[in-house]
Amino acid sequence: MSSIKKVVLAYSGGLDTSVIVKWLQETYNCEVVTFTADIGQGEEVEPARAKAQALGVKEIYIDDLREEYVRDFVFPMFRANAIYEGEYLLGTSIARPLISKRLIEIANETGADAISHGATGKGNDQVRFELGAYALKPGVKVIAPWREWDLNSRDKLMAYCEEHNIPVDFSKGKKKSPYSMDANLLHISYEGGVLEDPWTEAEEDMWRWSVSPEAAPDQPTYIDLTYEKGDIVAIDGERLSPATVLERLNKVAGDNGIGRLDIVENRYVGMKSRGCYETPGGTVMMKAHRAIESITLDREVAHLKDELMPKYAELIYNGYWWSPERQMLQTAIDQTQEHVNGDVRLKLYKGGVHVVGRRSAESLFDEKVATFEDDAGAYDQKDAEGFIKLNALRMRIAANKGRKLR
Amino acid sequence: MSSIKKVVLAYSGGLDTSVIVKWLQETYNCEVVTFTADIGQGEEVEPARAKAQALGVKEIYIDDLREEYVRDFVFPMFRANAIYEGEYLLGTSIARPLISKRLIEIANETGADAISHGATGKGNDQVRFELGAYALKPGVKVIAPWREWDLNSRDKLMAYCEEHNIPVDFSKGKKKSPYSMDANLLHISYEGGVLEDPWTEAEEDMWRWSVSPEAAPDQPTYIDLTYEKGDIVAIDGERLSPATVLERLNKVAGDNGIGRLDIVENRYVGMKSRGCYETPGGTVMMKAHRAIESITLDREVAHLKDELMPKYAELIYNGYWWSPERQMLQTAIDQTQEHVNGDVRLKLYKGGVHVVGRRSAESLFDEKVATFEDDAGAYDQKDAEGFIKLNALRMRIAANKGRKLR
Amino acid sequence: MSSIKKVVLAYSGGLDTSVIVKWLQETYNCEVVTFTADIGQGEEVEPARAKAQALGVKEIYIDDLREEYVRDFVFPMFRANAIYEGEYLLGTSIARPLISKRLIEIANETGADAISHGATGKGNDQVRFELGAYALKPGVKVIAPWREWDLNSRDKLMAYCEEHNIPVDFSKGKKKSPYSMDANLLHISYEGGVLEDPWTEAEEDMWRWSVSPEAAPDQPTYIDLTYEKGDIVAIDGERLSPATVLERLNKVAGDNGIGRLDIVENRYVGMKSRGCYETPGGTVMMKAHRAIESITLDREVAHLKDELMPKYAELIYNGYWWSPERQMLQTAIDQTQEHVNGDVRLKLYKGGVHVVGRRSAESLFDEKVATFEDDAGAYDQKDAEGFIKLNALRMRIAANKGRKLR
Amino acid sequence: MSSIKKVVLAYSGGLDTSVIVKWLQETYNCEVVTFTADIGQGEEVEPARAKAQALGVKEIYIDDLREEYVRDFVFPMFRANAIYEGEYLLGTSIARPLISKRLIEIANETGADAISHGATGKGNDQVRFELGAYALKPGVKVIAPWREWDLNSRDKLMAYCEEHNIPVDFSKGKKKSPYSMDANLLHISYEGGVLEDPWTEAEEDMWRWSVSPEAAPDQPTYIDLTYEKGDIVAIDGERLSPATVLERLNKVAGDNGIGRLDIVENRYVGMKSRGCYETPGGTVMMKAHRAIESITLDREVAHLKDELMPKYAELIYNGYWWSPERQMLQTAIDQTQEHVNGDVRLKLYKGGVHVVGRRSAESLFDEKVATFEDDAGAYDQKDAEGFIKLNALRMRIAANKGRKLR
């Protein structure tokens, strides 16, 4: 343990990571560098500075990463229509690789030989943080206090704080939530508490980012989203930066009761876990991206994307953003987005996102061919006979040879 | 043309297929057998008898296929969580193979050498009908009048009716819908008319099976669904037959504004097409099936199902229900459903389906392992370190050898 | 038919395509442009000029496309390790898209509105030619005489020649092969004749490009291949152009009895067909490319490539080289080849290709980690316990819950 | 450590596992049950009895598992055409789940609470043994001495033997091979020694189960294999048990120099490793199974199998035989084999396996359709036009809209 000289810690400023600062200093007799990022979690990050200073930290990094987060992580993921296990929009998963990247950059800048984080040994986040760290700096040491120490109860933590003069008061005032929560610009998550019984409905007052569908306005809200190369660049005609796009969508969608999700998911470490999520903007983006793709993507390209998507989503969920296979898939996905340009019109209403229109200068929808009216020869219906007959040929031969279908 | 002696026609009793009866008799100088099925389209089928008799048809088949339809086609498909192109629940596609099967059975019973249908040469349905027919009776002849005749305008059809004394009046009374519609117990579809411009919103009065979310009740409806081997067997504790399950779900979901969909899809014959669908019960079933699977399926089995699903959905969309590859996939899917037993609780509200609970005697959710509280040794957090390190090894080696990730 | 003014024909100079020239002129009353390419089929192309002139053709294209063929079609395909149905190296399939491309280029240069080819209506080649043509020039007309005319027997063809003064003598001298053959730099194929019974062994004197293993030298031949970005750039240290690489490999491999294949394959048009192939150089390239990838590709990238390969091979077999989905896959595949650099040493002996060594400056093989000897801490064996335990967790939970494996 | 009372050890009778017996007794103060299986490794298993007795073992299991091995593990795997990373026939991987199964059965019979094995912490075998054990008996303890002890050099092992009176002499006589080897009825493997440099060719005297191609007979050997439901049931007309089939094929193929392989593979634990393998019978079986499938499987079923195969092979390689996802895939694969009946004729010559004929009463090869001669209307060439045109439609629309292919 004495071999570690300096460690960069992903520091939220909260009680747990404050304890970790002290524990690292004491246990490893090493210098701690703190890194606090604004990735849209909705809390001030600047207060973390004074807290870190009070803990004796000399090198303190506080970054606003919101634009980088949406531009380089959220948007590329939505190009893939990534959904994990049919439901989950990967709101926690996609924030982790950015944290890993900054931890390693700061380790390189400060000459640190280790990184540390406050994720437990049961969850996915430890995997995501550490796979990223190892991939980007293979010799780095990783310290995961929750896997090492014995402070695994609230009482022990509190005793540790008292013993080490860690000001517990900064968690006062807020009533301690019964849930384990995590937030970033894409979503907020809830686990634990009554949710540990998958048959128990989540309580209404748990949700924070959206009103209930019942409480949403009685009139629908219409919005137009403009896409360029698969990314949203404007809302209702107003050109916006990536993070601003997502902030605006979170607001309008949350106001309309959109984006709540309650699932049981399969963690990479092997257990099932119940989680509730609010992803207001992301829920809108998913629907809208499929809609703009529906008129601009070739059929077979779209189907290939659909076949690759579960694998891509699994990679992100499991923590393999920083891997050559994710990059291989991303290259393919990004190549398909060249023509994914145009507008989608949506109706938001009491928890529902309804696509009502889509248009594109590069649309592959051909009214002349598709029409029920006279198509002036754009399509020769007689071609269908040969098409069907040859597609049926192998089955006809099989049936002629006596094969039975059940 | 003279070689055909008897043809079985999928006969709706409507104007178009009545014209086809006459046209077949006249053009092929053959006997016509009509087959009319109740698959839950919501119209009486018995009136088709008198109409067929009036057209000189001697062999008339009228079947209630609703139970067979849901039990042997809809339910197996929902075991796969099949969605086409991320949105479409395959409500038209899945009804076709049953029609093909009955057409061929009737052809065999009546000694007919041909079948006929009223689908156009531009759509998917012709493919679905005919692939099924060829697979089940390889020597059958198929007559697709819309690909052959020149009655391709309303005026010509009307002239033909007048000329042949086909009673047009039976289509009177009903205002002719501006949409091309099709319905069965799983859904109703709309195409054509103003929908041919994908930027134009569907009109509210188009929808028939659901109220608008705005018009839905202000109080949510809760329902419990009971699953056995992946199929719903009871609603709110009441044991129901497959067709009854779907009828009930259509009612309660439609009343809550659930199941409307507006998409542009890729047809198998090569064009993009805009369609609107109402699938109230199916929308509920999709959500609920994923929820019961979430606690009863193994993770890797669930992921494999997700990777295979797009292919399975494409097969059904394209008309390959009666194919060995669909059966291969079905065998695998059905094998996974053995333990998919238990209950799902849903909240239906103004267009939204929200899973609020799931439970099963065969649940793989292990509270002892998953808990944030003390797990009494059910899970050793130290295992995670080795897990992560070996999963990272290949990437560490690559980084050590100088490979860069972008 | 009168609407066609000028047609570009893929012209081999042989009897069949000479008949087509005349038949096109006569049937369509149009001008014929001939296009003859050297793609390594092993026959002189220049004699086609005089033959075309004799048939009254004014615009005659004769191109040496060997380098383009190997560089832009064969090599990209081998980057994917493409094999159709586990055996076939796609030697015919991959030559077709180049022909389509040139046909369309020439149509554009000469103002032709149609293309034509000599492929039959039963095979894959018609599909490959025409899909490419339509994809590159959507309004082009395609004339496939074998699907249109009634000259479908040898006798009728001969009668037509006599009637139209087509000099049959140019096929004299050569004894007419009993097989339908096709060749290009990648392979030569044989179909028909006694091969139509899949139980009958091909006769030894059918094979043309390789000696039999029995007749091959009694001493093995060793060669070293050098790869850059997944393509072979040198043999035994000698830097060579793409076509020269393949020519040399064909020679050395053919001399060692390598590359014969006898299979029954599934055609895109729906039937099974028996074909024999000689692919001497390609057989070597396939083995060698996998070998260089084995030390330079990441495991998961390699596995993803293996999962995508059957689809990629199917696309090429079915004629979708010129499609957006093939290009999507190619983009992904090419991205993986950046580090596929290094050398492979092979032993060729009596029909066998044996990899005996591989090395790369970018090798991911890490002797320090892999060694059975003391690894000086490069790998901590204790990590394996946690790795296994967490990978087993879901199965342990299932077994604890009473699930049985069979 | 004191908690373990009885452990079942996979015992070869060799030096390493003899040391393990003693080490377990001493370290865990527990009873050791030995289990020695004949899975066709080519060494007597009965001598293990006396050795175990000499070490104080009271419960000794010696089983002949050859038939079970081939029938329930090797044959099912070959139905899938499983190849790992394009080359490896999984000869080691497939033997492990049977050992796991027997270890657990014996643990249950003898009331043991733990199992143990002699696999190292760097390899795949530990994973395969342990995943199987945990899946079949979730509460079992696993002792992997090579991950725990400090006897990790030859000298330390020898010192331990001397100290504990373990008779080293039973490894005398045999010159210690420089390779790490493992054998069962499907193959023998070689790792380590000079093979640790992937550029160094394996020495001729390393290979044990096959003659070199050079030393093989100058005359080819022909054999006929008879398949029932995808498994070989007879050779040259003689009906044989599964293990006998594989023994005979090993003999005839090894005599003809068939089945040598030299690769660098990716281990599940994250490193690349160079291995040489001799799989004489398996190499023949792979070729032959594809050949019988080529005439009896539907095209799309065959293609689906090819797409699923890499995943299936990876599962077996990684140790997931005893997993629900492998069983899901096996169910699908087995379902496809119902009609895989018939004969394959092979020519074996100097390292090469050449399919020369295949026939089946259930063949889907239709000579009437496939023929180059007059097919009497079995296939209408005109159908191809519509088939191609509709398959091209989406690409024509795209090109008309200005999309470019590269």
PDB file of N, CA, C and O in Angstrom, chain C residues 85 121-122 196 198 201 222 262 267 272 297 299 303 314 325 327 350 358 369 371-372 379 381 394 406, chain D residues 85 121-122 196 198 201 222 262 267 272 297 299 303 314 325 327 350 358 369 371-372 379 381 394 406:
ATOM      1  N   GLU C  85     -21.346 -19.864 -46.574  1.00  0.00           N
ATOM      2  CA  GLU C  85     -21.767 -21.209 -46.169  1.00  0.00           C
ATOM      3  C   GLU C  85     -20.595 -22.092 -45.753  1.00  0.00           C
ATOM      4  O   GLU C  85     -20.568 -23.288 -46.020  1.00  0.00           O
ATOM      5  N   GLY C 121     -31.183 -16.981 -66.414  1.00  0.00           N
ATOM      6  CA  GLY C 121     -32.223 -16.601 -65.463  1.00  0.00           C
ATOM      7  C   GLY C 121     -32.299 -17.490 -64.242  1.00  0.00           C
ATOM      8  O   GLY C 121     -33.147 -17.294 -63.383  1.00  0.00           O
ATOM      9  N   LYS C 122     -31.397 -18.450 -64.162  1.00  0.00           N
ATOM     10  CA  LYS C 122     -31.422 -19.367 -63.022  1.00  0.00           C
ATOM     11  C   LYS C 122     -30.345 -19.085 -61.996  1.00  0.00           C
ATOM     12  O   LYS C 122     -30.371 -19.651 -60.909  1.00  0.00           O
ATOM     13  N   GLU C 196     -23.962 -32.390 -61.793  1.00  0.00           N
ATOM     14  CA  GLU C 196     -25.363 -32.216 -61.403  1.00  0.00           C
ATOM     15  C   GLU C 196     -25.859 -33.320 -60.484  1.00  0.00           C
ATOM     16  O   GLU C 196     -26.927 -33.185 -59.872  1.00  0.00           O
ATOM     17  N   PRO C 198     -24.837 -34.684 -57.026  1.00  0.00           N
ATOM     18  CA  PRO C 198     -23.894 -34.337 -55.953  1.00  0.00           C
ATOM     19  C   PRO C 198     -23.152 -35.530 -55.359  1.00  0.00           C
ATOM     20  O   PRO C 198     -22.244 -35.349 -54.569  1.00  0.00           O
ATOM     21  N   GLU C 201     -18.240 -37.958 -57.961  1.00  0.00           N
ATOM     22  CA  GLU C 201     -16.991 -37.214 -57.763  1.00  0.00           C
ATOM     23  C   GLU C 201     -16.603 -36.501 -59.058  1.00  0.00           C
ATOM     24  O   GLU C 201     -16.789 -37.022 -60.162  1.00  0.00           O
ATOM     25  N   TYR C 222       7.805 -23.030 -48.595  1.00  0.00           N
ATOM     26  CA  TYR C 222       7.559 -22.040 -47.550  1.00  0.00           C
ATOM     27  C   TYR C 222       7.450 -20.656 -48.197  1.00  0.00           C
ATOM     28  O   TYR C 222       8.241 -20.333 -49.086  1.00  0.00           O
ATOM     29  N   ASP C 262     -15.286 -28.546 -53.562  1.00  0.00           N
ATOM     30  CA  ASP C 262     -16.434 -29.203 -54.192  1.00  0.00           C
ATOM     31  C   ASP C 262     -17.593 -29.082 -53.212  1.00  0.00           C
ATOM     32  O   ASP C 262     -17.566 -29.702 -52.148  1.00  0.00           O
ATOM     33  N   ARG C 267     -28.223 -20.989 -53.862  1.00  0.00           N
ATOM     34  CA  ARG C 267     -28.298 -19.772 -54.673  1.00  0.00           C
ATOM     35  C   ARG C 267     -29.340 -18.807 -54.130  1.00  0.00           C
ATOM     36  O   ARG C 267     -30.329 -19.207 -53.519  1.00  0.00           O
ATOM     37  N   LYS C 272     -30.631 -25.176 -54.676  1.00  0.00           N
ATOM     38  CA  LYS C 272     -29.302 -25.678 -54.358  1.00  0.00           C
ATOM     39  C   LYS C 272     -28.580 -26.021 -55.657  1.00  0.00           C
ATOM     40  O   LYS C 272     -29.202 -26.468 -56.625  1.00  0.00           O
ATOM     41  N   LEU C 297      -5.286  -8.302 -33.808  1.00  0.00           N
ATOM     42  CA  LEU C 297      -6.645  -7.827 -33.505  1.00  0.00           C
ATOM     43  C   LEU C 297      -6.990  -8.096 -32.050  1.00  0.00           C
ATOM     44  O   LEU C 297      -6.686  -9.161 -31.511  1.00  0.00           O
ATOM     45  N   ARG C 299      -9.421  -9.276 -29.141  1.00  0.00           N
ATOM     46  CA  ARG C 299     -10.319 -10.431 -29.102  1.00  0.00           C
ATOM     47  C   ARG C 299     -11.763 -10.079 -29.460  1.00  0.00           C
ATOM     48  O   ARG C 299     -12.389 -10.727 -30.298  1.00  0.00           O
ATOM     49  N   HIS C 303     -14.041 -11.240 -32.594  1.00  0.00           N
ATOM     50  CA  HIS C 303     -15.295 -11.988 -32.458  1.00  0.00           C
ATOM     51  C   HIS C 303     -16.456 -11.264 -33.140  1.00  0.00           C
ATOM     52  O   HIS C 303     -17.308 -11.887 -33.768  1.00  0.00           O
ATOM     53  N   GLU C 314     -22.866 -13.139 -47.286  1.00  0.00           N
ATOM     54  CA  GLU C 314     -24.166 -13.304 -47.933  1.00  0.00           C
ATOM     55  C   GLU C 314     -24.477 -12.108 -48.830  1.00  0.00           C
ATOM     56  O   GLU C 314     -24.985 -12.262 -49.947  1.00  0.00           O
ATOM     57  N   GLU C 325     -25.733  -1.126 -47.041  1.00  0.00           N
ATOM     58  CA  GLU C 325     -25.437  -2.001 -45.902  1.00  0.00           C
ATOM     59  C   GLU C 325     -24.066  -2.671 -46.053  1.00  0.00           C
ATOM     60  O   GLU C 325     -23.366  -2.881 -45.058  1.00  0.00           O
ATOM     61  N   GLN C 327     -21.581  -1.260 -47.494  1.00  0.00           N
ATOM     62  CA  GLN C 327     -20.644  -0.180 -47.211  1.00  0.00           C
ATOM     63  C   GLN C 327     -20.563   0.117 -45.714  1.00  0.00           C
ATOM     64  O   GLN C 327     -19.490   0.424 -45.191  1.00  0.00           O
ATOM     65  N   LYS C 350       1.110 -30.252 -50.800  1.00  0.00           N
ATOM     66  CA  LYS C 350       0.153 -31.239 -51.313  1.00  0.00           C
ATOM     67  C   LYS C 350      -1.289 -30.916 -50.926  1.00  0.00           C
ATOM     68  O   LYS C 350      -1.993 -31.725 -50.305  1.00  0.00           O
ATOM     69  N   ARG C 358       3.926 -16.270 -37.262  1.00  0.00           N
ATOM     70  CA  ARG C 358       3.339 -14.942 -37.491  1.00  0.00           C
ATOM     71  C   ARG C 358       4.011 -13.984 -36.528  1.00  0.00           C
ATOM     72  O   ARG C 358       4.318 -14.342 -35.383  1.00  0.00           O
ATOM     73  N   VAL C 369       2.996 -12.110 -20.317  1.00  0.00           N
ATOM     74  CA  VAL C 369       1.758 -12.523 -19.674  1.00  0.00           C
ATOM     75  C   VAL C 369       1.448 -13.993 -19.968  1.00  0.00           C
ATOM     76  O   VAL C 369       1.026 -14.750 -19.093  1.00  0.00           O
ATOM     77  N   THR C 371       3.309 -16.566 -20.730  1.00  0.00           N
ATOM     78  CA  THR C 371       4.280 -17.632 -20.459  1.00  0.00           C
ATOM     79  C   THR C 371       3.840 -18.624 -19.383  1.00  0.00           C
ATOM     80  O   THR C 371       3.144 -18.258 -18.431  1.00  0.00           O
ATOM     81  N   PHE C 372       4.256 -19.881 -19.551  1.00  0.00           N
ATOM     82  CA  PHE C 372       4.089 -20.887 -18.517  1.00  0.00           C
ATOM     83  C   PHE C 372       5.162 -20.734 -17.434  1.00  0.00           C
ATOM     84  O   PHE C 372       5.069 -21.313 -16.364  1.00  0.00           O
ATOM     85  N   TYR C 379       0.782 -11.024 -14.414  1.00  0.00           N
ATOM     86  CA  TYR C 379      -0.587 -11.525 -14.301  1.00  0.00           C
ATOM     87  C   TYR C 379      -0.759 -12.066 -12.896  1.00  0.00           C
ATOM     88  O   TYR C 379       0.058 -12.871 -12.446  1.00  0.00           O
ATOM     89  N   GLN C 381      -2.631 -14.476 -10.677  1.00  0.00           N
ATOM     90  CA  GLN C 381      -3.544 -15.607 -10.812  1.00  0.00           C
ATOM     91  C   GLN C 381      -4.738 -15.500  -9.860  1.00  0.00           C
ATOM     92  O   GLN C 381      -5.788 -16.044 -10.128  1.00  0.00           O
ATOM     93  N   ARG C 394     -24.897 -15.341 -11.744  1.00  0.00           N
ATOM     94  CA  ARG C 394     -26.282 -15.501 -12.219  1.00  0.00           C
ATOM     95  C   ARG C 394     -26.697 -16.975 -12.266  1.00  0.00           C
ATOM     96  O   ARG C 394     -27.856 -17.317 -12.037  1.00  0.00           O
ATOM     97  N   ARG C 406     -30.044 -29.005 -18.179  1.00  0.00           N
ATOM     98  CA  ARG C 406     -30.143 -30.371 -18.663  1.00  0.00           C
ATOM     99  C   ARG C 406     -28.858 -30.782 -19.359  1.00  0.00           C
ATOM    100  O   ARG C 406     -28.172 -29.963 -19.921  1.00  0.00           O
TER     101      ARG C 406
ATOM    102  N   GLU D  85     -12.816 -18.754 -33.346  1.00  0.00           N
ATOM    103  CA  GLU D  85     -11.896 -17.845 -34.035  1.00  0.00           C
ATOM    104  C   GLU D  85     -11.438 -18.390 -35.386  1.00  0.00           C
ATOM    105  O   GLU D  85     -10.294 -18.227 -35.794  1.00  0.00           O
ATOM    106  N   GLY D 121      -4.041 -20.713 -12.904  1.00  0.00           N
ATOM    107  CA  GLY D 121      -4.823 -19.487 -12.826  1.00  0.00           C
ATOM    108  C   GLY D 121      -4.731 -18.626 -14.058  1.00  0.00           C
ATOM    109  O   GLY D 121      -5.333 -17.551 -14.110  1.00  0.00           O
ATOM    110  N   LYS D 122      -4.006 -19.077 -15.039  1.00  0.00           N
ATOM    111  CA  LYS D 122      -3.843 -18.281 -16.256  1.00  0.00           C
ATOM    112  C   LYS D 122      -4.691 -18.767 -17.417  1.00  0.00           C
ATOM    113  O   LYS D 122      -4.801 -18.089 -18.429  1.00  0.00           O
ATOM    114  N   GLU D 196       6.071 -20.569 -27.362  1.00  0.00           N
ATOM    115  CA  GLU D 196       5.767 -19.245 -26.798  1.00  0.00           C
ATOM    116  C   GLU D 196       6.220 -18.105 -27.698  1.00  0.00           C
ATOM    117  O   GLU D 196       5.838 -16.954 -27.468  1.00  0.00           O
ATOM    118  N   PRO D 198       5.462 -16.960 -31.290  1.00  0.00           N
ATOM    119  CA  PRO D 198       4.533 -17.326 -32.380  1.00  0.00           C
ATOM    120  C   PRO D 198       5.181 -17.361 -33.762  1.00  0.00           C
ATOM    121  O   PRO D 198       4.547 -17.785 -34.715  1.00  0.00           O
ATOM    122  N   GLU D 201       8.369 -22.079 -35.778  1.00  0.00           N
ATOM    123  CA  GLU D 201       7.586 -23.237 -36.225  1.00  0.00           C
ATOM    124  C   GLU D 201       7.664 -24.369 -35.200  1.00  0.00           C
ATOM    125  O   GLU D 201       8.710 -24.601 -34.589  1.00  0.00           O
ATOM    126  N   TYR D 222     -10.495 -43.363 -49.232  1.00  0.00           N
ATOM    127  CA  TYR D 222     -11.886 -42.914 -49.342  1.00  0.00           C
ATOM    128  C   TYR D 222     -12.689 -43.486 -48.187  1.00  0.00           C
ATOM    129  O   TYR D 222     -12.523 -44.662 -47.841  1.00  0.00           O
ATOM    130  N   ASP D 262      -2.007 -24.913 -35.928  1.00  0.00           N
ATOM    131  CA  ASP D 262      -1.066 -24.076 -35.178  1.00  0.00           C
ATOM    132  C   ASP D 262      -1.645 -22.672 -35.171  1.00  0.00           C
ATOM    133  O   ASP D 262      -1.730 -22.024 -36.215  1.00  0.00           O
ATOM    134  N   ARG D 267      -7.582 -16.151 -25.112  1.00  0.00           N
ATOM    135  CA  ARG D 267      -8.170 -16.798 -23.939  1.00  0.00           C
ATOM    136  C   ARG D 267      -9.220 -15.900 -23.298  1.00  0.00           C
ATOM    137  O   ARG D 267      -9.151 -14.679 -23.368  1.00  0.00           O
ATOM    138  N   LYS D 272      -3.514 -13.444 -25.248  1.00  0.00           N
ATOM    139  CA  LYS D 272      -3.345 -14.285 -26.420  1.00  0.00           C
ATOM    140  C   LYS D 272      -2.395 -15.418 -26.083  1.00  0.00           C
ATOM    141  O   LYS D 272      -1.468 -15.236 -25.295  1.00  0.00           O
ATOM    142  N   LEU D 297     -30.222 -29.106 -45.341  1.00  0.00           N
ATOM    143  CA  LEU D 297     -30.719 -27.945 -44.602  1.00  0.00           C
ATOM    144  C   LEU D 297     -31.258 -26.893 -45.555  1.00  0.00           C
ATOM    145  O   LEU D 297     -30.673 -26.621 -46.606  1.00  0.00           O
ATOM    146  N   ARG D 299     -31.735 -23.162 -46.827  1.00  0.00           N
ATOM    147  CA  ARG D 299     -30.737 -22.082 -46.912  1.00  0.00           C
ATOM    148  C   ARG D 299     -30.782 -21.137 -45.725  1.00  0.00           C
ATOM    149  O   ARG D 299     -29.750 -20.844 -45.113  1.00  0.00           O
ATOM    150  N   HIS D 303     -28.001 -20.426 -42.868  1.00  0.00           N
ATOM    151  CA  HIS D 303     -27.384 -19.113 -42.653  1.00  0.00           C
ATOM    152  C   HIS D 303     -27.567 -18.660 -41.202  1.00  0.00           C
ATOM    153  O   HIS D 303     -26.653 -18.084 -40.605  1.00  0.00           O
ATOM    154  N   GLU D 314     -18.008 -19.553 -28.841  1.00  0.00           N
ATOM    155  CA  GLU D 314     -17.455 -18.727 -27.762  1.00  0.00           C
ATOM    156  C   GLU D 314     -17.958 -19.201 -26.402  1.00  0.00           C
ATOM    157  O   GLU D 314     -17.199 -19.268 -25.427  1.00  0.00           O
ATOM    158  N   GLU D 325     -28.104 -20.137 -21.736  1.00  0.00           N
ATOM    159  CA  GLU D 325     -27.988 -19.616 -23.100  1.00  0.00           C
ATOM    160  C   GLU D 325     -27.408 -20.660 -24.046  1.00  0.00           C
ATOM    161  O   GLU D 325     -27.810 -20.738 -25.208  1.00  0.00           O
ATOM    162  N   GLN D 327     -27.941 -23.797 -23.716  1.00  0.00           N
ATOM    163  CA  GLN D 327     -29.064 -24.720 -23.909  1.00  0.00           C
ATOM    164  C   GLN D 327     -30.110 -24.146 -24.852  1.00  0.00           C
ATOM    165  O   GLN D 327     -30.711 -24.878 -25.641  1.00  0.00           O
ATOM    166  N   LYS D 350      -2.909 -36.912 -47.509  1.00  0.00           N
ATOM    167  CA  LYS D 350      -1.740 -36.100 -47.122  1.00  0.00           C
ATOM    168  C   LYS D 350      -2.152 -34.776 -46.463  1.00  0.00           C
ATOM    169  O   LYS D 350      -1.753 -33.690 -46.893  1.00  0.00           O
ATOM    170  N   ARG D 358     -22.103 -36.419 -51.741  1.00  0.00           N
ATOM    171  CA  ARG D 358     -23.060 -36.374 -50.631  1.00  0.00           C
ATOM    172  C   ARG D 358     -24.427 -36.724 -51.199  1.00  0.00           C
ATOM    173  O   ARG D 358     -24.765 -36.340 -52.320  1.00  0.00           O
ATOM    174  N   VAL D 369     -34.737 -28.640 -61.004  1.00  0.00           N
ATOM    175  CA  VAL D 369     -34.671 -27.185 -60.967  1.00  0.00           C
ATOM    176  C   VAL D 369     -33.266 -26.697 -61.285  1.00  0.00           C
ATOM    177  O   VAL D 369     -33.068 -25.731 -62.027  1.00  0.00           O
ATOM    178  N   THR D 371     -30.785 -27.967 -62.985  1.00  0.00           N
ATOM    179  CA  THR D 371     -30.086 -28.356 -64.210  1.00  0.00           C
ATOM    180  C   THR D 371     -29.825 -27.221 -65.188  1.00  0.00           C
ATOM    181  O   THR D 371     -30.596 -26.271 -65.288  1.00  0.00           O
ATOM    182  N   PHE D 372     -28.695 -27.329 -65.901  1.00  0.00           N
ATOM    183  CA  PHE D 372     -28.408 -26.436 -67.025  1.00  0.00           C
ATOM    184  C   PHE D 372     -29.174 -26.869 -68.272  1.00  0.00           C
ATOM    185  O   PHE D 372     -29.267 -26.139 -69.240  1.00  0.00           O
ATOM    186  N   TYR D 379     -38.724 -24.277 -63.359  1.00  0.00           N
ATOM    187  CA  TYR D 379     -38.300 -22.943 -62.934  1.00  0.00           C
ATOM    188  C   TYR D 379     -38.589 -21.994 -64.073  1.00  0.00           C
ATOM    189  O   TYR D 379     -38.222 -22.263 -65.212  1.00  0.00           O
ATOM    190  N   GLN D 381     -37.687 -18.721 -65.727  1.00  0.00           N
ATOM    191  CA  GLN D 381     -36.624 -17.712 -65.694  1.00  0.00           C
ATOM    192  C   GLN D 381     -37.176 -16.291 -65.649  1.00  0.00           C
ATOM    193  O   GLN D 381     -36.522 -15.378 -65.166  1.00  0.00           O
ATOM    194  N   ARG D 394     -35.316  -0.292 -53.395  1.00  0.00           N
ATOM    195  CA  ARG D 394     -34.866   0.679 -52.386  1.00  0.00           C
ATOM    196  C   ARG D 394     -33.582   1.393 -52.831  1.00  0.00           C
ATOM    197  O   ARG D 394     -33.387   2.567 -52.530  1.00  0.00           O
ATOM    198  N   ARG D 406     -20.117   4.477 -52.661  1.00  0.00           N
ATOM    199  CA  ARG D 406     -18.696   4.665 -52.921  1.00  0.00           C
ATOM    200  C   ARG D 406     -18.040   3.365 -53.338  1.00  0.00           C
ATOM    201  O   ARG D 406     -18.465   2.299 -52.961  1.00  0.00           O
TER     202      ARG D 406
END
